[in-house]
Tab-separated table of C-alpha atoms (C1' of nucleotides) in Angstrom:
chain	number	residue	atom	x	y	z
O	210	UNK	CA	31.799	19.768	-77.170
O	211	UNK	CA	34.784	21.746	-77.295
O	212	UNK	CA	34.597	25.434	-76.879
O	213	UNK	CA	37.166	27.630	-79.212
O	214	UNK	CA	39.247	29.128	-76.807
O	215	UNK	CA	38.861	32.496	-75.816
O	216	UNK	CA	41.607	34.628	-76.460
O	217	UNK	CA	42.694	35.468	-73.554
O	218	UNK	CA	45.288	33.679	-72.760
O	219	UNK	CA	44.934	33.167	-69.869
O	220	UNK	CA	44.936	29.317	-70.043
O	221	UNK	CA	45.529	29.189	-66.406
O	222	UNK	CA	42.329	29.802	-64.567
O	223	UNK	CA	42.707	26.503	-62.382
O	224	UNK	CA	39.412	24.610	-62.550
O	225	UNK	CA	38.487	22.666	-59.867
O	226	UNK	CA	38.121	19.350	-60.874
O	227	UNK	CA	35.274	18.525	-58.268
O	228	UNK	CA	34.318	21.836	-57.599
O	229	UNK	CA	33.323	22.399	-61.012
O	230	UNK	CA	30.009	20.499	-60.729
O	231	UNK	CA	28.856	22.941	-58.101
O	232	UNK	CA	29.501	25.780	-60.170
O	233	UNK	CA	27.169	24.376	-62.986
O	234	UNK	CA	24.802	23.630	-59.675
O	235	UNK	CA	24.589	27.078	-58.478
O	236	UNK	CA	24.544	28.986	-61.608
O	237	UNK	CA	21.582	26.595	-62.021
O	238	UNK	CA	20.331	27.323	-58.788
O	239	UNK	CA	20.644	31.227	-59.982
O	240	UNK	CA	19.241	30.694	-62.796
O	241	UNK	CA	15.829	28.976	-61.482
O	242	UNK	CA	16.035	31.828	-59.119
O	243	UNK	CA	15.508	34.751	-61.818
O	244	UNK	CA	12.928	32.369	-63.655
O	245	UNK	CA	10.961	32.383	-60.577
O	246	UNK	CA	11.231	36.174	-60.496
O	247	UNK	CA	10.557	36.830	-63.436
O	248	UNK	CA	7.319	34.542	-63.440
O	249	UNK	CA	6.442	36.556	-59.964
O	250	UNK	CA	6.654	40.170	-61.530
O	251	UNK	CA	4.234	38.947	-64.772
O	252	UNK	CA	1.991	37.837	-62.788
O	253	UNK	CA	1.133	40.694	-60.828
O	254	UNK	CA	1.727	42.889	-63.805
O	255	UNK	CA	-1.870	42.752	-65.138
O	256	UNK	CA	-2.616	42.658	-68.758
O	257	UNK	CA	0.698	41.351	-70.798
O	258	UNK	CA	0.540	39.762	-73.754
O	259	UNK	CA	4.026	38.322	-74.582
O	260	UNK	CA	5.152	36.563	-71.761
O	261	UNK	CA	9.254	36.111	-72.973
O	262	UNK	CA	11.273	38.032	-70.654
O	263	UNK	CA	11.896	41.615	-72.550
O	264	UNK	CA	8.667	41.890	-72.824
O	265	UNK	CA	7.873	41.423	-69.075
O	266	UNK	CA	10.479	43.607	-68.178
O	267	UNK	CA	9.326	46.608	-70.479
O	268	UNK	CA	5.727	45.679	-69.642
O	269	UNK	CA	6.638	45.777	-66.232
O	270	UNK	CA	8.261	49.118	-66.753
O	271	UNK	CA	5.919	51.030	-68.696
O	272	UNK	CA	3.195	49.750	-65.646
O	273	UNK	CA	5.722	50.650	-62.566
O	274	UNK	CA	5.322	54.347	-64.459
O	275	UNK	CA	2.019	54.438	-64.860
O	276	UNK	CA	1.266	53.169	-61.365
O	277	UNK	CA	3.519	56.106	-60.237
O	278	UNK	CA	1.659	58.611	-62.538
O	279	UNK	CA	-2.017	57.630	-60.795
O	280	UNK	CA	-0.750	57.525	-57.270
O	281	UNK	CA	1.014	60.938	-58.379
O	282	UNK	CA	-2.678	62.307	-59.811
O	283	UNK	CA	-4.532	60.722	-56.813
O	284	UNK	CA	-2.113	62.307	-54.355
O	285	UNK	CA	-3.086	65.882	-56.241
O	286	UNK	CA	-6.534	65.597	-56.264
O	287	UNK	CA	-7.399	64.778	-52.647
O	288	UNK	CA	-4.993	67.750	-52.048
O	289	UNK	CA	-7.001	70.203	-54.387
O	290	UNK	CA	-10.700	68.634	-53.355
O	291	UNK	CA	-9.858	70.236	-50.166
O	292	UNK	CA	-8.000	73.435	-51.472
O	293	UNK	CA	-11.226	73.504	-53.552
O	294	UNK	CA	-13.776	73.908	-50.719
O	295	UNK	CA	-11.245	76.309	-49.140
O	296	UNK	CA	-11.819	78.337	-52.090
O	297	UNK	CA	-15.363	78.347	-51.919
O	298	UNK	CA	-14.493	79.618	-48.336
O	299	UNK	CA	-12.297	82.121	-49.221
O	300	UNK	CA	-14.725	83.409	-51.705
O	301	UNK	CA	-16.283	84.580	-48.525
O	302	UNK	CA	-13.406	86.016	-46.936
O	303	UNK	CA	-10.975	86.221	-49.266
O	304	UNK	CA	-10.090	89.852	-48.838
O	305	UNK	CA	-8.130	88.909	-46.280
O	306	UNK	CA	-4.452	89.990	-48.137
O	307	UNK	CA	-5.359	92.755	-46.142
O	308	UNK	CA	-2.488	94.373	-44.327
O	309	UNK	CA	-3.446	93.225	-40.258
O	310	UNK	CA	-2.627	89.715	-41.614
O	311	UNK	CA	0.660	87.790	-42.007
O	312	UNK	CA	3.198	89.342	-44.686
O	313	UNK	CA	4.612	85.412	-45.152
O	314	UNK	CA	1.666	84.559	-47.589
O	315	UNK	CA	1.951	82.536	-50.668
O	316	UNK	CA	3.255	79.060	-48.878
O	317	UNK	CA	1.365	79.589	-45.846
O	318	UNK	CA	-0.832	76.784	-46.231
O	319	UNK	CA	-0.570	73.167	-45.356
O	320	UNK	CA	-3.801	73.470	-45.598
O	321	UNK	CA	-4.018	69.556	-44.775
O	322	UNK	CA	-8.023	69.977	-44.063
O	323	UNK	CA	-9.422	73.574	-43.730
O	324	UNK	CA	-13.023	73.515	-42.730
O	325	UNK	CA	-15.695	75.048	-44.788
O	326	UNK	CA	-16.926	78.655	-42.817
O	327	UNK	CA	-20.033	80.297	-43.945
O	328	UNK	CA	-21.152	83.030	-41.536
O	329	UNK	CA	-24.108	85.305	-42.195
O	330	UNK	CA	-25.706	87.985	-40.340
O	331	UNK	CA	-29.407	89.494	-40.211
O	332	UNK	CA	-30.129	92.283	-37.662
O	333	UNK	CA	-28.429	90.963	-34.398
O	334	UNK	CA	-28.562	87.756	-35.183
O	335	UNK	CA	-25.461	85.554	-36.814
O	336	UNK	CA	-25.338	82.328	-38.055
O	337	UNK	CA	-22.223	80.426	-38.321
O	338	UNK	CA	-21.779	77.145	-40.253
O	339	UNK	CA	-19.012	75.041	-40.111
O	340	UNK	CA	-18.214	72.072	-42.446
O	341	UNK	CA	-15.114	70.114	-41.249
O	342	UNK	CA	-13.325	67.228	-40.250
O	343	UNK	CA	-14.378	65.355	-37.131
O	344	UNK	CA	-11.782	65.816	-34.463
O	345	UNK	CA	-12.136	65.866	-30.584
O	346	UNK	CA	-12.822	69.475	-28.990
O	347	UNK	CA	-13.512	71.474	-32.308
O	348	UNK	CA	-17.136	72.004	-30.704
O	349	UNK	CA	-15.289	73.115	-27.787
O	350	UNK	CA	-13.040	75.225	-29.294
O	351	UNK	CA	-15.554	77.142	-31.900
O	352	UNK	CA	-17.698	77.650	-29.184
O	353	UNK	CA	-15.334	79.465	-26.962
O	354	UNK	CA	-14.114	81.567	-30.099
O	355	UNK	CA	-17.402	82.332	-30.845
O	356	UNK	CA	-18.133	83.521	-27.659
O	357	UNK	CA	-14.589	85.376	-26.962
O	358	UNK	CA	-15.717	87.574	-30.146
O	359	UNK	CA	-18.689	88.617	-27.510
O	360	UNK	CA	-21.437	87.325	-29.296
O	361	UNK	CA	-23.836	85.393	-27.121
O	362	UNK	CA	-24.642	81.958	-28.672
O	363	UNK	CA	-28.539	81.122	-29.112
O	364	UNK	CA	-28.337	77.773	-30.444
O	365	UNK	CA	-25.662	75.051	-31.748
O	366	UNK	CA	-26.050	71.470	-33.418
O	367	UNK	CA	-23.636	69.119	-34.669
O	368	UNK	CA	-24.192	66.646	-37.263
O	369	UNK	CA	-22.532	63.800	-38.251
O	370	UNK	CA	-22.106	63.333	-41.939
O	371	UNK	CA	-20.336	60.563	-43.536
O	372	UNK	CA	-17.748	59.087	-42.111
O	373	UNK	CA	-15.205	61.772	-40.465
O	374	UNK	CA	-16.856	65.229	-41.155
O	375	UNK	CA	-19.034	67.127	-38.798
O	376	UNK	CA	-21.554	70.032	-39.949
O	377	UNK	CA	-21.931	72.464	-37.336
O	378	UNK	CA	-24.286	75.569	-37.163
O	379	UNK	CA	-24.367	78.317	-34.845
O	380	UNK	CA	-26.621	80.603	-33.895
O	381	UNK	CA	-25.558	83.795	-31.473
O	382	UNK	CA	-26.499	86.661	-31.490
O	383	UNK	CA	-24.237	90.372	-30.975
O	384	UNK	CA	-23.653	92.471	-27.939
O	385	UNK	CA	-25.594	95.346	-28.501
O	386	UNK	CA	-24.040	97.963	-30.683
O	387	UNK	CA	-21.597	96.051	-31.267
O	388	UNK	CA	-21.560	94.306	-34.637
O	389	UNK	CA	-18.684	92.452	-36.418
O	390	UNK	CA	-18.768	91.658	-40.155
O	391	UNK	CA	-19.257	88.359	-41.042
O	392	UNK	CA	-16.167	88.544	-43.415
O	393	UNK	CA	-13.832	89.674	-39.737
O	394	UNK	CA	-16.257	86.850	-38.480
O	395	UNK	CA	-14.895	84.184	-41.255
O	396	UNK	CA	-11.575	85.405	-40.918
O	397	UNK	CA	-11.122	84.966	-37.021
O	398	UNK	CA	-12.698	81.466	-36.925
O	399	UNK	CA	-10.035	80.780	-39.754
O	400	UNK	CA	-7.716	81.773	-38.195
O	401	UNK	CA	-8.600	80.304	-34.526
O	402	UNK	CA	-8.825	76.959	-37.111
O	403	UNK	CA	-5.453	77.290	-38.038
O	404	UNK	CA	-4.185	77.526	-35.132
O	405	UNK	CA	-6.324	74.608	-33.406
O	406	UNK	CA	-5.681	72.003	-36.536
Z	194	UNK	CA	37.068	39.429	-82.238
Z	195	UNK	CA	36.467	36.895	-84.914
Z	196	UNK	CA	36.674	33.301	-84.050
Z	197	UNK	CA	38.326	31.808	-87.298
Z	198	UNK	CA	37.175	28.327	-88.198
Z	199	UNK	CA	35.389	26.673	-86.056
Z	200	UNK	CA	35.672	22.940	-88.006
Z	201	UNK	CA	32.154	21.871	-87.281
Z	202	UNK	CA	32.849	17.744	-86.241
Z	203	UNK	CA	29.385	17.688	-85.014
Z	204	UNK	CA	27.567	15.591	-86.235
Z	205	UNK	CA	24.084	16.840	-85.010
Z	206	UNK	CA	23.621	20.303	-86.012
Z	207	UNK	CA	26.211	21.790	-88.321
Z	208	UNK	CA	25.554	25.341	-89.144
Z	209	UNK	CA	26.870	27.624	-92.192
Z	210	UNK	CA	30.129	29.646	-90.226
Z	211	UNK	CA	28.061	32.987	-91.228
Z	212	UNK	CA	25.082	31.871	-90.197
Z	213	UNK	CA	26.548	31.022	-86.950
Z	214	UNK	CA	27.563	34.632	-86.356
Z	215	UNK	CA	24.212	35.466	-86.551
Z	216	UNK	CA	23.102	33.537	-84.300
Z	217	UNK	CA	26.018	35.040	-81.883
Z	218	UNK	CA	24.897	38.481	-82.979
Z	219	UNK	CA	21.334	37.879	-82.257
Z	220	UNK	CA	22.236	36.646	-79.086
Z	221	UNK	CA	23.825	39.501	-78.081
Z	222	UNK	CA	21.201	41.928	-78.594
Z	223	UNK	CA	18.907	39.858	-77.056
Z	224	UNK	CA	21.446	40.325	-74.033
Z	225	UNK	CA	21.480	43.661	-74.634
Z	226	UNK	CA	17.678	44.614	-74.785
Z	227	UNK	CA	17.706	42.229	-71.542
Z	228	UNK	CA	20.147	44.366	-69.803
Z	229	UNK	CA	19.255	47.734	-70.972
Z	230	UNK	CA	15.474	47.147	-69.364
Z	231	UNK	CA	17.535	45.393	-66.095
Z	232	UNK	CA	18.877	48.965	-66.219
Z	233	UNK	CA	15.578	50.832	-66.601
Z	234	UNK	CA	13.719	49.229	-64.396
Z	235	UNK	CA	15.998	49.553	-61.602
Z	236	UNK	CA	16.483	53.033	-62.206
Z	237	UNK	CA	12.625	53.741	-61.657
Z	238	UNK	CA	12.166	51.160	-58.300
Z	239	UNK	CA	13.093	53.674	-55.349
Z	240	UNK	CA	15.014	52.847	-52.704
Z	241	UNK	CA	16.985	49.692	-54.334
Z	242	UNK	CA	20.247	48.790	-52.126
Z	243	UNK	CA	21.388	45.620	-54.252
Z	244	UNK	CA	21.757	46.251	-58.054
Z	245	UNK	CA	22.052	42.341	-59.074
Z	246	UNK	CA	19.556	41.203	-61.674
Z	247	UNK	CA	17.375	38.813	-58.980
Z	248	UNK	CA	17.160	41.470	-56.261
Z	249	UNK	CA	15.979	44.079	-58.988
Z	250	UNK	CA	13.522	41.919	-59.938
Z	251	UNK	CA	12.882	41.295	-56.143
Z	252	UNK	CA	12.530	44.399	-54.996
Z	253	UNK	CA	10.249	45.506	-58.242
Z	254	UNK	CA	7.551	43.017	-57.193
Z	255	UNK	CA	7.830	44.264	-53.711
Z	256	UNK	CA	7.687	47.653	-55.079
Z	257	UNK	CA	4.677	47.052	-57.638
Z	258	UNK	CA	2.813	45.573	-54.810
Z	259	UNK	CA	3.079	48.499	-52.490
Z	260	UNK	CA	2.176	50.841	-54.854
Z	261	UNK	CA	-0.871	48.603	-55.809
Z	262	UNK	CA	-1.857	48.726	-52.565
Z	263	UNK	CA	-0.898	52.766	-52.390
Z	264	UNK	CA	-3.423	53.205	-55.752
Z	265	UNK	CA	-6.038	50.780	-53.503
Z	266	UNK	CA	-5.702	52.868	-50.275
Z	267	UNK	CA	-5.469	56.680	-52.129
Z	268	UNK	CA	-8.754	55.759	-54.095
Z	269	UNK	CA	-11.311	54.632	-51.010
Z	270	UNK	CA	-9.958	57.462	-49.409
Z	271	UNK	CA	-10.416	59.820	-52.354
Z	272	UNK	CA	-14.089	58.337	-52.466
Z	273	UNK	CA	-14.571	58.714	-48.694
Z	274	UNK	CA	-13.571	62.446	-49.102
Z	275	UNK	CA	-15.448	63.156	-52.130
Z	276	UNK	CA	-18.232	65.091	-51.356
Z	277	UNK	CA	-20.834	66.495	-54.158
Z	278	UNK	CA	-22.233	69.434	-53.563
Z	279	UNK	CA	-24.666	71.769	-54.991
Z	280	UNK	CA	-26.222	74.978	-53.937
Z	281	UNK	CA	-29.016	76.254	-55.464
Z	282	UNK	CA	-29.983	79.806	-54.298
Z	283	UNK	CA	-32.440	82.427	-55.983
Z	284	UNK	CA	-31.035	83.990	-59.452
Z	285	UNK	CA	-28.970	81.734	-59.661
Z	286	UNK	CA	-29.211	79.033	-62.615
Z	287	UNK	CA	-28.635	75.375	-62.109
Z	288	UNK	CA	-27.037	73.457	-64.671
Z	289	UNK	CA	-30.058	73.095	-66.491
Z	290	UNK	CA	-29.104	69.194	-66.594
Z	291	UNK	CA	-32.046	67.594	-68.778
Z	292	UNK	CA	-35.281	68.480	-70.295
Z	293	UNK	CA	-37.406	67.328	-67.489
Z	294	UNK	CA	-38.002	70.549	-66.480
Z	295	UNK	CA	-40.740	72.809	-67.045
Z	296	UNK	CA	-39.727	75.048	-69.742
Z	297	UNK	CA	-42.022	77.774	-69.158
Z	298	UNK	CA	-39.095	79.446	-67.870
Z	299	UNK	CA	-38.224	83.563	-68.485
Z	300	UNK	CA	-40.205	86.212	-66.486
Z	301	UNK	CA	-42.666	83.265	-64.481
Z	302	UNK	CA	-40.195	84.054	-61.576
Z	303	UNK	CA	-42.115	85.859	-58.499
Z	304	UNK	CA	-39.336	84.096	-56.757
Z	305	UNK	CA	-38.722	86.902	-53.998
Z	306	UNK	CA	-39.099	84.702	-51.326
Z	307	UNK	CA	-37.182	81.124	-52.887
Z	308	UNK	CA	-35.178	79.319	-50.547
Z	309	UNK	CA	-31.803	78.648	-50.520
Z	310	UNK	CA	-31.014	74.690	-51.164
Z	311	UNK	CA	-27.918	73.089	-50.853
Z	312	UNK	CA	-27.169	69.444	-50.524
Z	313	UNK	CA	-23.732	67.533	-50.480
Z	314	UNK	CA	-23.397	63.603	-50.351
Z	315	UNK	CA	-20.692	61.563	-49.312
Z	316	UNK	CA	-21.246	58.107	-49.489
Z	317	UNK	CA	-24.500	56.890	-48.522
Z	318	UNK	CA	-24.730	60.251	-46.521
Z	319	UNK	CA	-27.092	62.860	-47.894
Z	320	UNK	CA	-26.779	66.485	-46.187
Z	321	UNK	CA	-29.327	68.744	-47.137
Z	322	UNK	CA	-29.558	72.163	-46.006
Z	323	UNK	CA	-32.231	74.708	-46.009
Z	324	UNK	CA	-32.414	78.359	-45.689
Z	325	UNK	CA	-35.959	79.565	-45.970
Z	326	UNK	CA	-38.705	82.037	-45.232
Z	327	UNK	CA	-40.394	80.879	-41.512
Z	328	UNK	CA	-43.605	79.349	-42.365
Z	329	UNK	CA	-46.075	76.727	-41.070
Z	330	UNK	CA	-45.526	73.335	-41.896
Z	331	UNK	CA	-42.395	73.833	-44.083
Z	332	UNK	CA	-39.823	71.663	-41.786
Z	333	UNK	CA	-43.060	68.801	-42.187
Z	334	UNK	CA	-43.188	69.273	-46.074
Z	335	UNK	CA	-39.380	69.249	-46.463
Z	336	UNK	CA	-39.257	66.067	-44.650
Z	337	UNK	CA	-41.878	64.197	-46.235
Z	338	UNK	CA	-40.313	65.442	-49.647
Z	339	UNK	CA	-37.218	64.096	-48.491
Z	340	UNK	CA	-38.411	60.524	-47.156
Z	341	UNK	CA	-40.336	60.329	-50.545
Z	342	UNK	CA	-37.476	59.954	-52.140
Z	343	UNK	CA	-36.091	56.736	-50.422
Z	344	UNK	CA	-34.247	58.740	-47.845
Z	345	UNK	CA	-34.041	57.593	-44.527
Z	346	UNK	CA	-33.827	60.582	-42.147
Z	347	UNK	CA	-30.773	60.000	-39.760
Z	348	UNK	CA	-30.648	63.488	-38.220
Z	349	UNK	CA	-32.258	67.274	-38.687
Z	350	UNK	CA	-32.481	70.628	-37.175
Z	351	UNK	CA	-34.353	73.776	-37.291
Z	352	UNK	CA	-32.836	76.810	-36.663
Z	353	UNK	CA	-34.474	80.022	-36.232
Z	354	UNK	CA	-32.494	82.884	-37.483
Z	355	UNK	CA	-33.667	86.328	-37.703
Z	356	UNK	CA	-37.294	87.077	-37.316
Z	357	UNK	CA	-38.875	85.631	-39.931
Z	358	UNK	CA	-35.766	83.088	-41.323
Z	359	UNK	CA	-35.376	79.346	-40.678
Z	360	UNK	CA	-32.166	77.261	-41.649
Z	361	UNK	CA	-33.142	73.609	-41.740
Z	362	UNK	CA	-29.969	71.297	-41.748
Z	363	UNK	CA	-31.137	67.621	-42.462
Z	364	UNK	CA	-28.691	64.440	-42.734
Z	365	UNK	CA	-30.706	61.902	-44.517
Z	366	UNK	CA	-28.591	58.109	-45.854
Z	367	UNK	CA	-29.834	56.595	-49.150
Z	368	UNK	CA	-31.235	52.944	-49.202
Z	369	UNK	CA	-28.929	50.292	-50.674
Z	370	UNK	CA	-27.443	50.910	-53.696
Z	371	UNK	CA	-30.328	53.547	-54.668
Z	372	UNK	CA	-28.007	56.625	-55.064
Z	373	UNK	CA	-29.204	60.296	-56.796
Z	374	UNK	CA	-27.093	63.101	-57.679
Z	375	UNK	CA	-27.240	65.781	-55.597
Z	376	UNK	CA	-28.259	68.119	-58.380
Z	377	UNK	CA	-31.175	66.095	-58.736
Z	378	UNK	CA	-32.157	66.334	-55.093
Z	379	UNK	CA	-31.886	69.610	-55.014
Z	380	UNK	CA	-33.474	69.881	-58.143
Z	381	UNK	CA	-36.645	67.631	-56.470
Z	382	UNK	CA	-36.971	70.037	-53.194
Z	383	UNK	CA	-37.318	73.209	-55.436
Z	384	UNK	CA	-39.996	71.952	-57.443
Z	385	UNK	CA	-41.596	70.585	-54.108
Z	386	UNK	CA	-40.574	74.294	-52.217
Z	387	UNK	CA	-42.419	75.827	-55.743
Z	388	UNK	CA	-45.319	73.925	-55.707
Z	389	UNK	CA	-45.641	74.534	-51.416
Z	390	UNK	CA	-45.366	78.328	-51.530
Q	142	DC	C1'	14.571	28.032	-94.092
Q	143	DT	C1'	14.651	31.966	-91.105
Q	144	DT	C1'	13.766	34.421	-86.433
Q	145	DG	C1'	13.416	34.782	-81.845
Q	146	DA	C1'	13.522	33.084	-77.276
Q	147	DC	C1'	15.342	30.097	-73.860
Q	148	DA	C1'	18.459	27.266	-70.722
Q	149	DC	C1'	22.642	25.475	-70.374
Q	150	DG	C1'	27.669	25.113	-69.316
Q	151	DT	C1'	31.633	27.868	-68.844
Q	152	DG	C1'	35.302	31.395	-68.071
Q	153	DA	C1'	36.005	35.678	-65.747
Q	154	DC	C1'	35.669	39.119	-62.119
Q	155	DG	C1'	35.005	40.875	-57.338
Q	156	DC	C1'	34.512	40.336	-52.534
H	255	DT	C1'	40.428	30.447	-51.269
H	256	DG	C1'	35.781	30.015	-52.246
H	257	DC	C1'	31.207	32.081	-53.259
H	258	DG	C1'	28.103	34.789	-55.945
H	259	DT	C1'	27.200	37.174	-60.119
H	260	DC	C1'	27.718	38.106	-64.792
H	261	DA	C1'	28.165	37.750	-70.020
H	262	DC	C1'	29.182	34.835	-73.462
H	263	DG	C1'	28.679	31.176	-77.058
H	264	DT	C1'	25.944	27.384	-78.135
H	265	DG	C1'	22.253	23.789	-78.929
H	266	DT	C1'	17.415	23.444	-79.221
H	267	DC	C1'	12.692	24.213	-79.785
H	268	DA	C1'	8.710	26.683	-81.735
H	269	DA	C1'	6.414	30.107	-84.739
DNA sequence: CTTGACACGTGACGC
DNA sequence: TGCGTCACGTGTCAA
């Protein structure tokens, strides 16, 4: 087998007469090495077809985007499940662009997990309902609130539901003439929310 | 770069001189298409410190994996967090869903007094929540409406709120892999609250 | 007979 | 100097 000579002239690359063996070993060696890899990556790439290399490669490709795309989509929709039920809440409250509130709006919220805040109010009474994540203290800590906005609380319960969200309902009930509306109501727990979370 | 005569002294496989230059060409692209996807893929696999073909292929399997396991991870949590929910309150018009309803709909409404019914379910979790005239034997009814339809009560509380207002919070688990839509629970208490008042 | 894919040996380049 | 990587041309096998 004689190979037509390359032209470059350069005649004088200086093969090692022994040496040369263990270049044709560990290009080998290489080679097996990419083979391997390459029979790796199809078979965690599920559903290919042609097996020859381009194909894996592109297949491999077109899946490393899509996998990217869905974690990219499920990333988005846990965020806007939650920006969702804060929009149910808002609906509630949502006046609050008033003017006694932050001027820094639009990117004020890493809103990681806003609780759900339904207040209503009939004659003294006022009933407070909170749907949100299960962390240590928030009983604490809405209870207090509540009660630093004088209203007197009545009754409370806390229920667990699934695995790490607690449903908690208030009732209290107002200092006499004084009486709050439940949308300042909303808006204070909110805020003592963000603050807390 | 044209190799001139190559005199073909083998005797195995002699090929035509153009045809051989096919062959060459051919090979080539093939080398090309190989290396132009080596290219892509390594430009879309974050994070990638060595650019030789066998630790781009290396580092892509790592990198499929983790973002196999990412997709795995993002959806149980995205099924943990999703939470159904439906309120049904007076005037207001569910979904309509299926024709299993009665249809003698229009003016039959003397529906002053219907409660408000709103249920959410998050895994095997059922929360079911109640806001309703005070009456006799409504927290009974609502409960035996509820464990008639294969769910097991884990938790409830009654509320009084106002004079003459309850707010019944109940956290109920389905049995095995019996599972209803939460518009068709809620849909089941009103015709039970219709039928009871 | 053509086409495409593959592994091999080999020269070249960079550290 | 050697070691690792690469691209190339080539022979071979299968569709």
């Amino acid at each position: 087998m004689i190979k037509t000579r390359p032209f470059s002239s350069m005649a004088t690359t200086t093969r090692s007469p022994s040496h040369a063996q263990d270049h044709i070993l560990a290009e080998r060696k290489r080679r097996e090495k990419l083979s391997q890899r390459f029979i790796a990556l199809s078979s965690i790439v599920p559903g290919l077809k042609k097996m020859d290399k381009a194909s894996v490669l592109g297949d491999a490709i077109k899946y490393v985007k899509h996998l990217q795309e869905k974690i990219k989509q499920l990333e988005e929709q846990t965020k806007k499940r939650t920006v969702e039920s804060v929009v149910l809440v808002k609906r509630y409250h949502l006046p609050a662009a008033d003017d006694d509130d932050d001027h820094s709006n639009s990117s004020s919220n890493d809103d990681a997990e806003l609780p759900e805040i339904e207040a209503r109010a009939s004659e003294r009474d006022v009933m407070i309902r909170i749907h949100c994540e299960k962390q240590p203290g928030v009983l604490a800590k809405v209870l207090s609130e509540v009660e630093s906005l004088r209203l007197s609380i009545v009754n409370s319960s806390v229920l667990p539901f699934g695995n790490s969200t607690l449903d908690i309902t208030i009732v209290a009930q107002m200092d006499g003439e004084f009486s709050m509306k439940v949308i300042e109501l909303v808006k204070n727990l909110r805020l003592a929310f963000l603050k807390f979370m």
